[in-house]
PDB file of C-alpha atoms and ligand atoms in Angstrom:
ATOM      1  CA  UNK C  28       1.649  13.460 -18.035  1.00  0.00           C
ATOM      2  CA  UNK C  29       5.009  13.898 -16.896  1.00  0.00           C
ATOM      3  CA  UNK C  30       6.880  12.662 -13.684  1.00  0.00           C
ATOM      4  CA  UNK C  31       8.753  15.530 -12.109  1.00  0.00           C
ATOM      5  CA  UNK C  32       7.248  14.778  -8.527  1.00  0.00           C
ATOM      6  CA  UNK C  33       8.116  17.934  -7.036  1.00  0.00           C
ATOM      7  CA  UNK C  34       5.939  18.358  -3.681  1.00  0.00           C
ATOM      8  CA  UNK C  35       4.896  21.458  -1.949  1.00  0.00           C
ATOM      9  CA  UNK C  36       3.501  21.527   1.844  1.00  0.00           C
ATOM     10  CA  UNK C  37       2.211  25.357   2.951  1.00  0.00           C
ATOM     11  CA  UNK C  38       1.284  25.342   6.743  1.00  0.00           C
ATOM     12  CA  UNK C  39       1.402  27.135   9.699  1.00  0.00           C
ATOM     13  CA  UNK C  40       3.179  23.947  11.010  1.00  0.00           C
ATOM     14  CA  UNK C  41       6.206  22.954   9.647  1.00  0.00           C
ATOM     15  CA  UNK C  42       7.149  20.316  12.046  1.00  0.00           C
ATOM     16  CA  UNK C  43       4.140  18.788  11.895  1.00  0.00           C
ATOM     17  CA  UNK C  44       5.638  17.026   7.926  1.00  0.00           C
ATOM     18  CA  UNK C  45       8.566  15.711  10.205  1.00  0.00           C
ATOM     19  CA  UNK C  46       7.869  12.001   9.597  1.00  0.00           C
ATOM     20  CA  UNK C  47       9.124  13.143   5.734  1.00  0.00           C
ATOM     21  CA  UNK C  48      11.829  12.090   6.960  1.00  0.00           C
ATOM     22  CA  UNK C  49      11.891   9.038   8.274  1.00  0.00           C
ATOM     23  CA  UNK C  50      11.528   5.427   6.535  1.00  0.00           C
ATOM     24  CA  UNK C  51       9.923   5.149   3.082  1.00  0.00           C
ATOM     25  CA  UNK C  52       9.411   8.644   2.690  1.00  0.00           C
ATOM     26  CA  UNK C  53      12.641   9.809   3.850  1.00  0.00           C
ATOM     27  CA  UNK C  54      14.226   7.048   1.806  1.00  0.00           C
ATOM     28  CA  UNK C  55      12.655   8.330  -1.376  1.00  0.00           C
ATOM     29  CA  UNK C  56      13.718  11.734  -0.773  1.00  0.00           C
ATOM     30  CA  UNK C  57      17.040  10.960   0.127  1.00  0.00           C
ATOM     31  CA  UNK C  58      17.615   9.021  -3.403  1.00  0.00           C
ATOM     32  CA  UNK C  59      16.258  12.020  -5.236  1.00  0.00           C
ATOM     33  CA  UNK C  60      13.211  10.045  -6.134  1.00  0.00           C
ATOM     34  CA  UNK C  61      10.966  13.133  -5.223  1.00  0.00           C
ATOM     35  CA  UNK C  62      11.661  16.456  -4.225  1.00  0.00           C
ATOM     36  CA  UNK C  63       9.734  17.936  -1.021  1.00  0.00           C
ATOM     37  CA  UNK C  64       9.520  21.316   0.433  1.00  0.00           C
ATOM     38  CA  UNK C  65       7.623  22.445   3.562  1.00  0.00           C
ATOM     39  CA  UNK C  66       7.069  25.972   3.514  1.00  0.00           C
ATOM     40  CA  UNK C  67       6.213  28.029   6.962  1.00  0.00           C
ATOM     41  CA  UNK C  68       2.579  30.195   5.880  1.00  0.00           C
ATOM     42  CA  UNK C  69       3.062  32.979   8.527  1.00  0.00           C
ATOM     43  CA  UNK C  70       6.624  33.897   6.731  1.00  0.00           C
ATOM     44  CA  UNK C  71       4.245  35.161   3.904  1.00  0.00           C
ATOM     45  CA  UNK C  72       2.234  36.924   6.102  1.00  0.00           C
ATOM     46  CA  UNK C  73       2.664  40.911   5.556  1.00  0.00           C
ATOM     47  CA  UNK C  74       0.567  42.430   8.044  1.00  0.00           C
ATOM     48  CA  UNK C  75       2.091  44.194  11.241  1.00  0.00           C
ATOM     49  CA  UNK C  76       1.833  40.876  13.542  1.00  0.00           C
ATOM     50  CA  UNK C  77       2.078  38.030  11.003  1.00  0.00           C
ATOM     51  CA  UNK C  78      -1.228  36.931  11.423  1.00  0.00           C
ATOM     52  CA  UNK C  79      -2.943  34.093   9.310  1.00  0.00           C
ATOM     53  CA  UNK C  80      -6.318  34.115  10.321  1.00  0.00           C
ATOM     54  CA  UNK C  81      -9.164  36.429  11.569  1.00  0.00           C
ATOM     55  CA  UNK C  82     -13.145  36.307  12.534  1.00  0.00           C
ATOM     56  CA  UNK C  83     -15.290  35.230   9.863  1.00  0.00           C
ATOM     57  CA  UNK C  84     -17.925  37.020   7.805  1.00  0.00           C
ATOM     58  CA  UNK C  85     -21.608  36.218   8.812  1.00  0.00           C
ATOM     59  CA  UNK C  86     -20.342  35.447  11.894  1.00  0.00           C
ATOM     60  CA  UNK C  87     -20.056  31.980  14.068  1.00  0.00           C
ATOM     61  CA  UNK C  88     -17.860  30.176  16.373  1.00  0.00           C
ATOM     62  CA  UNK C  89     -13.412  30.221  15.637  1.00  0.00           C
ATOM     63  CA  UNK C  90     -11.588  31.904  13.072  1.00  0.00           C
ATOM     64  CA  UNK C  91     -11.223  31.327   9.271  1.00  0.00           C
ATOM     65  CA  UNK C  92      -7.207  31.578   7.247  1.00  0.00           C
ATOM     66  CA  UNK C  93      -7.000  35.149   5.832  1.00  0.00           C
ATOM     67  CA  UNK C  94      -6.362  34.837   2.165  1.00  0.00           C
ATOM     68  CA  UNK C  95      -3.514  37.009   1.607  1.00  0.00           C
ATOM     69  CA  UNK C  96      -0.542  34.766   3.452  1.00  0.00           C
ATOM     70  CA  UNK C  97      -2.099  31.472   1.235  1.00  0.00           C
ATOM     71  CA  UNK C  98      -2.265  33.897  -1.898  1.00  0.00           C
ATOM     72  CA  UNK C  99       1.443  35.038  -1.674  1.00  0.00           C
ATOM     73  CA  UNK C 100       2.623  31.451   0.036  1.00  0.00           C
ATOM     74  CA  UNK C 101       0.982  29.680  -3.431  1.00  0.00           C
ATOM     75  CA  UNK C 102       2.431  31.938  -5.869  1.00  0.00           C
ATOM     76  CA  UNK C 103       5.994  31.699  -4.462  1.00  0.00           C
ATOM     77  CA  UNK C 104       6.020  28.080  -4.897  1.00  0.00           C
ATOM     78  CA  UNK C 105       4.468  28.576  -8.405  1.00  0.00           C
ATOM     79  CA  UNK C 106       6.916  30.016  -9.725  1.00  0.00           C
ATOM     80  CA  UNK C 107       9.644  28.779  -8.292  1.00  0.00           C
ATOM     81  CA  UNK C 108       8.882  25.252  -9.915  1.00  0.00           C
ATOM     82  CA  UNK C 109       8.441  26.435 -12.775  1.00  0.00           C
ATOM     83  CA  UNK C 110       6.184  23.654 -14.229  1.00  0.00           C
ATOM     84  CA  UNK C 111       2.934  25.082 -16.649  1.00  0.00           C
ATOM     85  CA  UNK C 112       0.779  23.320 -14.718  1.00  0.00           C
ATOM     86  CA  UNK C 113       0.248  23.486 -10.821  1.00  0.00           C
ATOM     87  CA  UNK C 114      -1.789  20.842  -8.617  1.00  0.00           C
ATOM     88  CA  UNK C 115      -3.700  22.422  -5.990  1.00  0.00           C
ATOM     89  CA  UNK C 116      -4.317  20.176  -3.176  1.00  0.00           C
ATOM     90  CA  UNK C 117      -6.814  21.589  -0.049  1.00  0.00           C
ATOM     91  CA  UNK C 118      -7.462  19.749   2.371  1.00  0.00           C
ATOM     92  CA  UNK C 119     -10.660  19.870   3.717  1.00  0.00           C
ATOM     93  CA  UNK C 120     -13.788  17.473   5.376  1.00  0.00           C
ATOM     94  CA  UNK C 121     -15.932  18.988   2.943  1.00  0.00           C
ATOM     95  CA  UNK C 122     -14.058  17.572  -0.309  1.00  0.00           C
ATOM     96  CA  UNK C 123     -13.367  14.586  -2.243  1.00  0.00           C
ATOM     97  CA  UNK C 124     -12.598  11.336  -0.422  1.00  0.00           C
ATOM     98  CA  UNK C 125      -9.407  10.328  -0.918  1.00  0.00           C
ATOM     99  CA  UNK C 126      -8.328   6.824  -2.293  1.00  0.00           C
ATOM    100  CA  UNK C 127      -5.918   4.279  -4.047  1.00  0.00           C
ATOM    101  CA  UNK C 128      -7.339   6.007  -7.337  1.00  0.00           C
ATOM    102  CA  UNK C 129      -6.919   9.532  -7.011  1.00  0.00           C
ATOM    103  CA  UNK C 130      -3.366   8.545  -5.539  1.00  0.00           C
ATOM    104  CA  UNK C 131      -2.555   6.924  -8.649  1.00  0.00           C
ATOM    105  CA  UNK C 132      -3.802   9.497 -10.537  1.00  0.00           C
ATOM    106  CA  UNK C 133      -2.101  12.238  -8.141  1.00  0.00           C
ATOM    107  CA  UNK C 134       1.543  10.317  -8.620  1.00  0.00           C
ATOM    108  CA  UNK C 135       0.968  11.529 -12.728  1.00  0.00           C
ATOM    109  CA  UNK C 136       1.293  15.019 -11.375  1.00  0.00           C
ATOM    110  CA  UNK C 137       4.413  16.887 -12.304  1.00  0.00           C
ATOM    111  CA  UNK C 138       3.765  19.555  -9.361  1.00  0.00           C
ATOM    112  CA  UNK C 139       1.798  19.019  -6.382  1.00  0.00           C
ATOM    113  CA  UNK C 140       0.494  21.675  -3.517  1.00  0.00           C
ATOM    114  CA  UNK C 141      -0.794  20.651  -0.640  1.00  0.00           C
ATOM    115  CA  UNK C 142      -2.673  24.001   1.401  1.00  0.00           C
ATOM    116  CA  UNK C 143      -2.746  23.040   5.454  1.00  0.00           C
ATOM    117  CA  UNK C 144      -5.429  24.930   6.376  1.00  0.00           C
ATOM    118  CA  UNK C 145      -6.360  25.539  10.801  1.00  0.00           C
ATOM    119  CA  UNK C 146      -8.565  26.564  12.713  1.00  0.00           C
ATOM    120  CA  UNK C 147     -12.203  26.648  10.415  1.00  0.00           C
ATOM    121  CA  UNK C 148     -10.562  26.261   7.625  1.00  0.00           C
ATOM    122  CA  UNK C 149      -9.419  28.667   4.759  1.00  0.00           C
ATOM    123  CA  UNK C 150     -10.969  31.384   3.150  1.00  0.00           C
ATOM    124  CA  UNK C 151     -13.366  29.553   0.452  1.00  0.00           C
ATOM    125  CA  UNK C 152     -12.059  32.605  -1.976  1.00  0.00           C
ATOM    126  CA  UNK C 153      -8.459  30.891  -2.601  1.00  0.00           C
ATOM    127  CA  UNK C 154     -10.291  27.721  -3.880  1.00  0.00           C
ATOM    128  CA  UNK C 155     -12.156  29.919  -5.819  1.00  0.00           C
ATOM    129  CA  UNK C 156      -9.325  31.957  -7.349  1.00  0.00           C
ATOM    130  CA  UNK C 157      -6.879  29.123  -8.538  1.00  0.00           C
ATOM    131  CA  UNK C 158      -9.616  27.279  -9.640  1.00  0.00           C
ATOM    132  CA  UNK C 159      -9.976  30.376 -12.440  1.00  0.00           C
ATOM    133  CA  UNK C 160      -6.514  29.698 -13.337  1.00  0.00           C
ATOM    134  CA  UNK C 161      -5.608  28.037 -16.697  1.00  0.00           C
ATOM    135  CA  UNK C 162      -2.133  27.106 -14.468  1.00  0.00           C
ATOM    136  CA  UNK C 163      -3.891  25.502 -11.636  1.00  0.00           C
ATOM    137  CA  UNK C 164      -5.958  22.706 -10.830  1.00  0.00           C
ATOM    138  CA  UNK C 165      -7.638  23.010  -7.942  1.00  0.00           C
ATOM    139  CA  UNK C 166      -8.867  19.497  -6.035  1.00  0.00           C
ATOM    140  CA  UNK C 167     -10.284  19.419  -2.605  1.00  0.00           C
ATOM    141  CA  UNK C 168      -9.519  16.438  -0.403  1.00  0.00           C
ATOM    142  CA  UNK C 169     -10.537  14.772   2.216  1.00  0.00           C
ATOM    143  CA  UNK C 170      -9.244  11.656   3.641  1.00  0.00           C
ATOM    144  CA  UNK C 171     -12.116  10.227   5.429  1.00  0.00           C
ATOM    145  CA  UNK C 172     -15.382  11.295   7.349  1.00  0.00           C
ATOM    146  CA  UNK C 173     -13.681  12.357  10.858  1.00  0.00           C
ATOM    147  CA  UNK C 174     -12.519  15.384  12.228  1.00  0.00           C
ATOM    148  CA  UNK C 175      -9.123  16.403  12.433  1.00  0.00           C
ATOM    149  CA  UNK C 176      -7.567  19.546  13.425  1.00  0.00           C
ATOM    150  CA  UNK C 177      -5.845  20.640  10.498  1.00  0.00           C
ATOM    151  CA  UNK C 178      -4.643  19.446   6.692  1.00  0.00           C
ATOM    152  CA  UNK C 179      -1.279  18.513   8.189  1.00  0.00           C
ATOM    153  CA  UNK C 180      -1.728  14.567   8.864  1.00  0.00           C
ATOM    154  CA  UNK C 181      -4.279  14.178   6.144  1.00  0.00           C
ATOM    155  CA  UNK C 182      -1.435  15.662   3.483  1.00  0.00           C
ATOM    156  CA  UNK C 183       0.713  13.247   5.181  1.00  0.00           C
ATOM    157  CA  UNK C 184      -1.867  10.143   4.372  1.00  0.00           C
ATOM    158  CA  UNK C 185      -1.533  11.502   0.877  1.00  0.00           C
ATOM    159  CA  UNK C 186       2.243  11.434   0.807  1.00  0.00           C
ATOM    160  CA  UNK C 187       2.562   8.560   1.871  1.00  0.00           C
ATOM    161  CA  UNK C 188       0.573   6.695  -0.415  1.00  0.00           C
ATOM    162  CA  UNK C 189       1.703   8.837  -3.402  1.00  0.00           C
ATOM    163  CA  UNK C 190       5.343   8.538  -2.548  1.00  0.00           C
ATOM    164  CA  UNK C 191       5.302   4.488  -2.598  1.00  0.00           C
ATOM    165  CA  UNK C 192       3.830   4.115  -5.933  1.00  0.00           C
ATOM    166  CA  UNK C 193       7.234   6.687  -7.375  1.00  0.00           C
ATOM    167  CA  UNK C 194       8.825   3.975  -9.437  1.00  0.00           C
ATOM    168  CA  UNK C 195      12.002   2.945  -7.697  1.00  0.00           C
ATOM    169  CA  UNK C 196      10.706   3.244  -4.260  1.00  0.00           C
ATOM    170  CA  UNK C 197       9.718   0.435  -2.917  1.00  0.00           C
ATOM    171  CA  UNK C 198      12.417  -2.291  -3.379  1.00  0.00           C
ATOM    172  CA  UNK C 199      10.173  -4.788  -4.865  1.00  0.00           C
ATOM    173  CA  UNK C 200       7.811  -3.455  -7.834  1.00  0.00           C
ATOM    174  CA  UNK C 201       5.973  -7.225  -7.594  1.00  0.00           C
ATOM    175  CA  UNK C 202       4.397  -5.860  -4.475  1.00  0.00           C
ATOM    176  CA  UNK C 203       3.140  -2.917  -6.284  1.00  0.00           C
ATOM    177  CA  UNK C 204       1.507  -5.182  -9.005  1.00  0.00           C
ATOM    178  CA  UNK C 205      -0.194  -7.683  -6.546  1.00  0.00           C
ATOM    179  CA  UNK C 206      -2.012  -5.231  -5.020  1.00  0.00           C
ATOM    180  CA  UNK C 207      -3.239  -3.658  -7.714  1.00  0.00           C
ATOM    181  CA  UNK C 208      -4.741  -6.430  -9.001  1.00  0.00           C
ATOM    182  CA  UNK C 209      -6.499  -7.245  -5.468  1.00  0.00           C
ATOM    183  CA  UNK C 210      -7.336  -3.458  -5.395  1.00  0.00           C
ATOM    184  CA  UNK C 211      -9.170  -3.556  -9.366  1.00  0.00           C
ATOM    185  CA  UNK C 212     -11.367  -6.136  -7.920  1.00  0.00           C
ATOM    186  CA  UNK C 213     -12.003  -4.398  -4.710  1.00  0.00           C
ATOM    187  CA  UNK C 214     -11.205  -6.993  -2.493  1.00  0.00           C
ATOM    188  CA  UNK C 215      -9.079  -6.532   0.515  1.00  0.00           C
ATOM    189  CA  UNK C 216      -5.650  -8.623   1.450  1.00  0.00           C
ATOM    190  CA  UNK C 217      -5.567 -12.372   2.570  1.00  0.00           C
ATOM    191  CA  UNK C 218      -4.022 -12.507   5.967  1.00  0.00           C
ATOM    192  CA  UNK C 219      -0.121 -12.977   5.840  1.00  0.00           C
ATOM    193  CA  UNK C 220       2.023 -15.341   8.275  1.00  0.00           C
ATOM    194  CA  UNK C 221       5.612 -16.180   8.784  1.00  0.00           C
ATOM    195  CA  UNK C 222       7.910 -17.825  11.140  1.00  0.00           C
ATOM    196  CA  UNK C 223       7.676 -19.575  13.967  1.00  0.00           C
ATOM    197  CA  UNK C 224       5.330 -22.567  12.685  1.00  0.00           C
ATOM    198  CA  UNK C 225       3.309 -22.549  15.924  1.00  0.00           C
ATOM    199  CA  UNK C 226       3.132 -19.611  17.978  1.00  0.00           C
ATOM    200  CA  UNK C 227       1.300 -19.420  21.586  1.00  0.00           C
ATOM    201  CA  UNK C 228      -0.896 -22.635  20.324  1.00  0.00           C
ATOM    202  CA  UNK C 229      -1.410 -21.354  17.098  1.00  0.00           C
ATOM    203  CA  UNK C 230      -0.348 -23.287  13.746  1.00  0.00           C
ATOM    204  CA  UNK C 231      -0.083 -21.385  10.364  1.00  0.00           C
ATOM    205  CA  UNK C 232      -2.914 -22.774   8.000  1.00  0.00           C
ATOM    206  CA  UNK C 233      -1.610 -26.197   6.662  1.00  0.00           C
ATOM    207  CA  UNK C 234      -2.401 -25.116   3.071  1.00  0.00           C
ATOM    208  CA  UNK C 235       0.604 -22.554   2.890  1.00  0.00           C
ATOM    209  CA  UNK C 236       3.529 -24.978   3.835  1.00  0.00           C
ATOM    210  CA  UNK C 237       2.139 -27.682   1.421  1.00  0.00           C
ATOM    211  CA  UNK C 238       3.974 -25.902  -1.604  1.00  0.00           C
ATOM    212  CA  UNK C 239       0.784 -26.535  -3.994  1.00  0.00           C
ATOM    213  CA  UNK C 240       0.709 -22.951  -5.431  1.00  0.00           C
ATOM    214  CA  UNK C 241      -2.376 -23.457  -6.884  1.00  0.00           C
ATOM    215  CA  UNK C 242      -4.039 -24.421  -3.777  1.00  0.00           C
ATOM    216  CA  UNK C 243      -2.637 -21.464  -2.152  1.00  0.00           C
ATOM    217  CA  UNK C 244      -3.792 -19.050  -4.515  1.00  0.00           C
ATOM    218  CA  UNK C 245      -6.965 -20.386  -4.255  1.00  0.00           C
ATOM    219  CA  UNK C 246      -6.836 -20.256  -0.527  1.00  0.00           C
ATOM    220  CA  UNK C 247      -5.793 -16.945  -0.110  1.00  0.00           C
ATOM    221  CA  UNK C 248      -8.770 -15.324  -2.516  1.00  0.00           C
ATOM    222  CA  UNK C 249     -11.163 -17.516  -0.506  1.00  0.00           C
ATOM    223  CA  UNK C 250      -9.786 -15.568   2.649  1.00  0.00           C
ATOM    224  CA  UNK C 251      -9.406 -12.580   0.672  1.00  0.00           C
ATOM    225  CA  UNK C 252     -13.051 -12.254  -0.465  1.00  0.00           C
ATOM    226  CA  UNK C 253     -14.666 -13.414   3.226  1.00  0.00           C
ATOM    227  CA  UNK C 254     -12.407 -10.207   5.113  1.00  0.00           C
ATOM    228  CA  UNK C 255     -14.120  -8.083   1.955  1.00  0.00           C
ATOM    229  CA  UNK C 256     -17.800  -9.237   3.529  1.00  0.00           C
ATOM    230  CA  UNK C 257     -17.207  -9.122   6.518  1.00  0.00           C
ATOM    231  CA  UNK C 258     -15.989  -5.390   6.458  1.00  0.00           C
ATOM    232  CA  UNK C 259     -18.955  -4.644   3.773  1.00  0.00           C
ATOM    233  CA  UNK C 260     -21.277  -5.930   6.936  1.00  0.00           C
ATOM    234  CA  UNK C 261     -19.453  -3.714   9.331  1.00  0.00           C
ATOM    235  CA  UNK C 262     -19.552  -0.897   7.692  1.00  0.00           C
ATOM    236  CA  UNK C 263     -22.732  -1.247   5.371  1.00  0.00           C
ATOM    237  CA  UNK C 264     -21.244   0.383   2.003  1.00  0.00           C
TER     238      UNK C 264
HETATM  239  C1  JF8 B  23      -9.434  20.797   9.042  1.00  0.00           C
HETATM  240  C2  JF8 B  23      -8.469  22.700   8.355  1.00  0.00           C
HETATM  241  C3  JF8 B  23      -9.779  16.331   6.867  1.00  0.00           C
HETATM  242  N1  JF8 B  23     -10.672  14.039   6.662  1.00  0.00           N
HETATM  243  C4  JF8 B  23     -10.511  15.221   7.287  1.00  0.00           C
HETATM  244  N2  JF8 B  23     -11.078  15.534   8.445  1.00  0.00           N
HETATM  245  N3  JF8 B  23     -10.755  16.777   8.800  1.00  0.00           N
HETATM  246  C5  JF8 B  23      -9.953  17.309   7.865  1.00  0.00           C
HETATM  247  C6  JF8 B  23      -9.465  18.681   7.910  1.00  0.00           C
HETATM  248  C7  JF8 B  23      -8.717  19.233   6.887  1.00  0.00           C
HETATM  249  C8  JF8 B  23      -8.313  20.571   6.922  1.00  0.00           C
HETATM  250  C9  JF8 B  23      -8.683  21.358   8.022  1.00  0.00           C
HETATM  251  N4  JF8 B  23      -9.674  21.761   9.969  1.00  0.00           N
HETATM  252  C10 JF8 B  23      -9.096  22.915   9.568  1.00  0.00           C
HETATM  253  C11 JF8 B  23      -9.843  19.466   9.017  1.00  0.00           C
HETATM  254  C12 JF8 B  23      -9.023  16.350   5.644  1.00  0.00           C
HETATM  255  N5  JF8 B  23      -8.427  16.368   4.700  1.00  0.00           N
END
C-alpha cells in the first residue's frame, strides 16, 4: 500500500471542484501533500458536437453519459500517472455508502479516480469494463440515500474526508487519534465549549473548569454515548 495520493476528478463540470482550493484542501495541495487534477470530460469527446450523453436504450425519461468521452477521459489519466494500479471511483445512488472506513481505506490508495457522472447517470458498460481490468479497481459510491444532481459534491464529501487523514495535514495529529478512538466504538462526539464562561444565560457545565481530568473524561463519554441514542432513536438504525 503505498502513499502517492495523486487524485483525479473527470466531469463535465470543472468549476464545480472549486472549493479544492480553499482551506484544508487547498492547504494540503498547496504543501504538496496531494496532488489534484480536474479534468473537463467533453475535451475527450470526439464526435462532431462534443457531446457526452445521448437517449438511453430500452427507453425512459433523460439521457444516460455516452461511454466513449469517460473511456478516453479514464485512460488519459491512466497513463499519465503511471501507477500499476488505478482506483476507480463512480459515483452513484445505487453504490456503496460511503464512510469513515472506506475513507481510511481510500487514503491507502496510491491513485484515485473519481467519474462525475450527469444527467441519469453513466453508461453501466464503463463500470463494467474497468472492472475487467487487472489495472483497475472499480468501487461504486454513494454518499448517502438522497438525490443529488451529479457526482460532483459527493466526490467533494470524499475529498474532503480523505484529504484530512494525509499525514501532515491537519496541524494537530492528536485530533486525528481522538476521533478514531470515539469512531471504533461508534459513538458520536461530546459537545465542545469555549470562552465566554456564561453566554446569553448560559454557563459551561461546571465539570470542565474543575480541572479533574478524570471527571471530565468521564463526563464527556456520558454525553458522548446519550447524543449516540438519541440519534439511534431518530433515525432507527
Ligand atoms: C447522480 C450522476 C449520489 N448520494 C448520492 N445521491 N445522488 C448521487 C449521484 C451521483 C452521481 C450522479 N446523478 C447523476 C447522483 C452519490 N454519490
Amino acid at each position: 500500500m503505498s502513499r502517492n495520493n495523486r487524485f483525479d476528478v473527470i466531469t463535465i463540470f470543472p468549476d464545480y471542484l472549486t472549493p479544492i482550493t480553499i482551506s484544508l484542501m487547498g492547504k494540503a495541495v498547496q504543501a504538496g501533500l496531494v496532488d489534484i487534477s480536474v479534468q473537463d470530460l467533453r475535451e475527450y469527446a470526439t464526435n462532431i458536437h462534443r457531446s457526452v450523453d445521448d437517449t438511453p436504450y430500452g427507453g425512459g425519461a433523460g439521457m444516460v453519459m455516452s461511454p466513449q468521452p469517460w473511456g478516453e477521459a479514464i485512460d488519459a489519466v491512466a497513463d499519465r500517472d503511471g501507477a500499476p494500479l488505478h482506483d476507480l471511483i463512480v459515483l452513484t445512488p445505487a453504490g456503496e455508502k460511503f464512510s469513515q472506513k472506506l475513507a481510511e481505506e481510500l487514503v491507502n490508495c496510491e491513485h484515485l479516480i473519481f467519474a462525475c457522472g450527469r444527467y441519469e447517470g453513466i453508461d453501466h458498460r464503463v463500470t463494467e469494463h474497468y472492472q475487467s481490468r487487472s489495472d483497475f479497481r472499480v468501487r461504486e459510491i454513494s454518499i448517502g440515500d438522497y438525490v443529488l444532481g451529479g457526482g460532483e459534491v459527493a466526490t467533494l464529501v470524499i475529498l474532503e474526508a480523505v484529504i484530512r487523514l494525509i499525514p501532515g495535514v491537519l496541524g494537530n495529529p492528536d485530533s486525528l487519534r481522538e476521533e478514531s478512538h470515539s469512531m471504533d466504538d461508534s459513538l458520536v462526539e461530546y459537545p465542545n465549549f469555549t470562552k465566554p464562561a456564561l453566554w446569553r444565560d448560559l454557563a459551561v457545565p461546571e465539570v470542565l473548569m474543575s480541572g479533574n481530568h478524570a471527571a471530565i473524561a468521564k463526563w464527556r463519554l456520558d454525553q458522548a454515548v446519550k447524543r449516540t441514542n438519541r440519534i439511534q432513536q431518530q433515525t432507527g438504525e
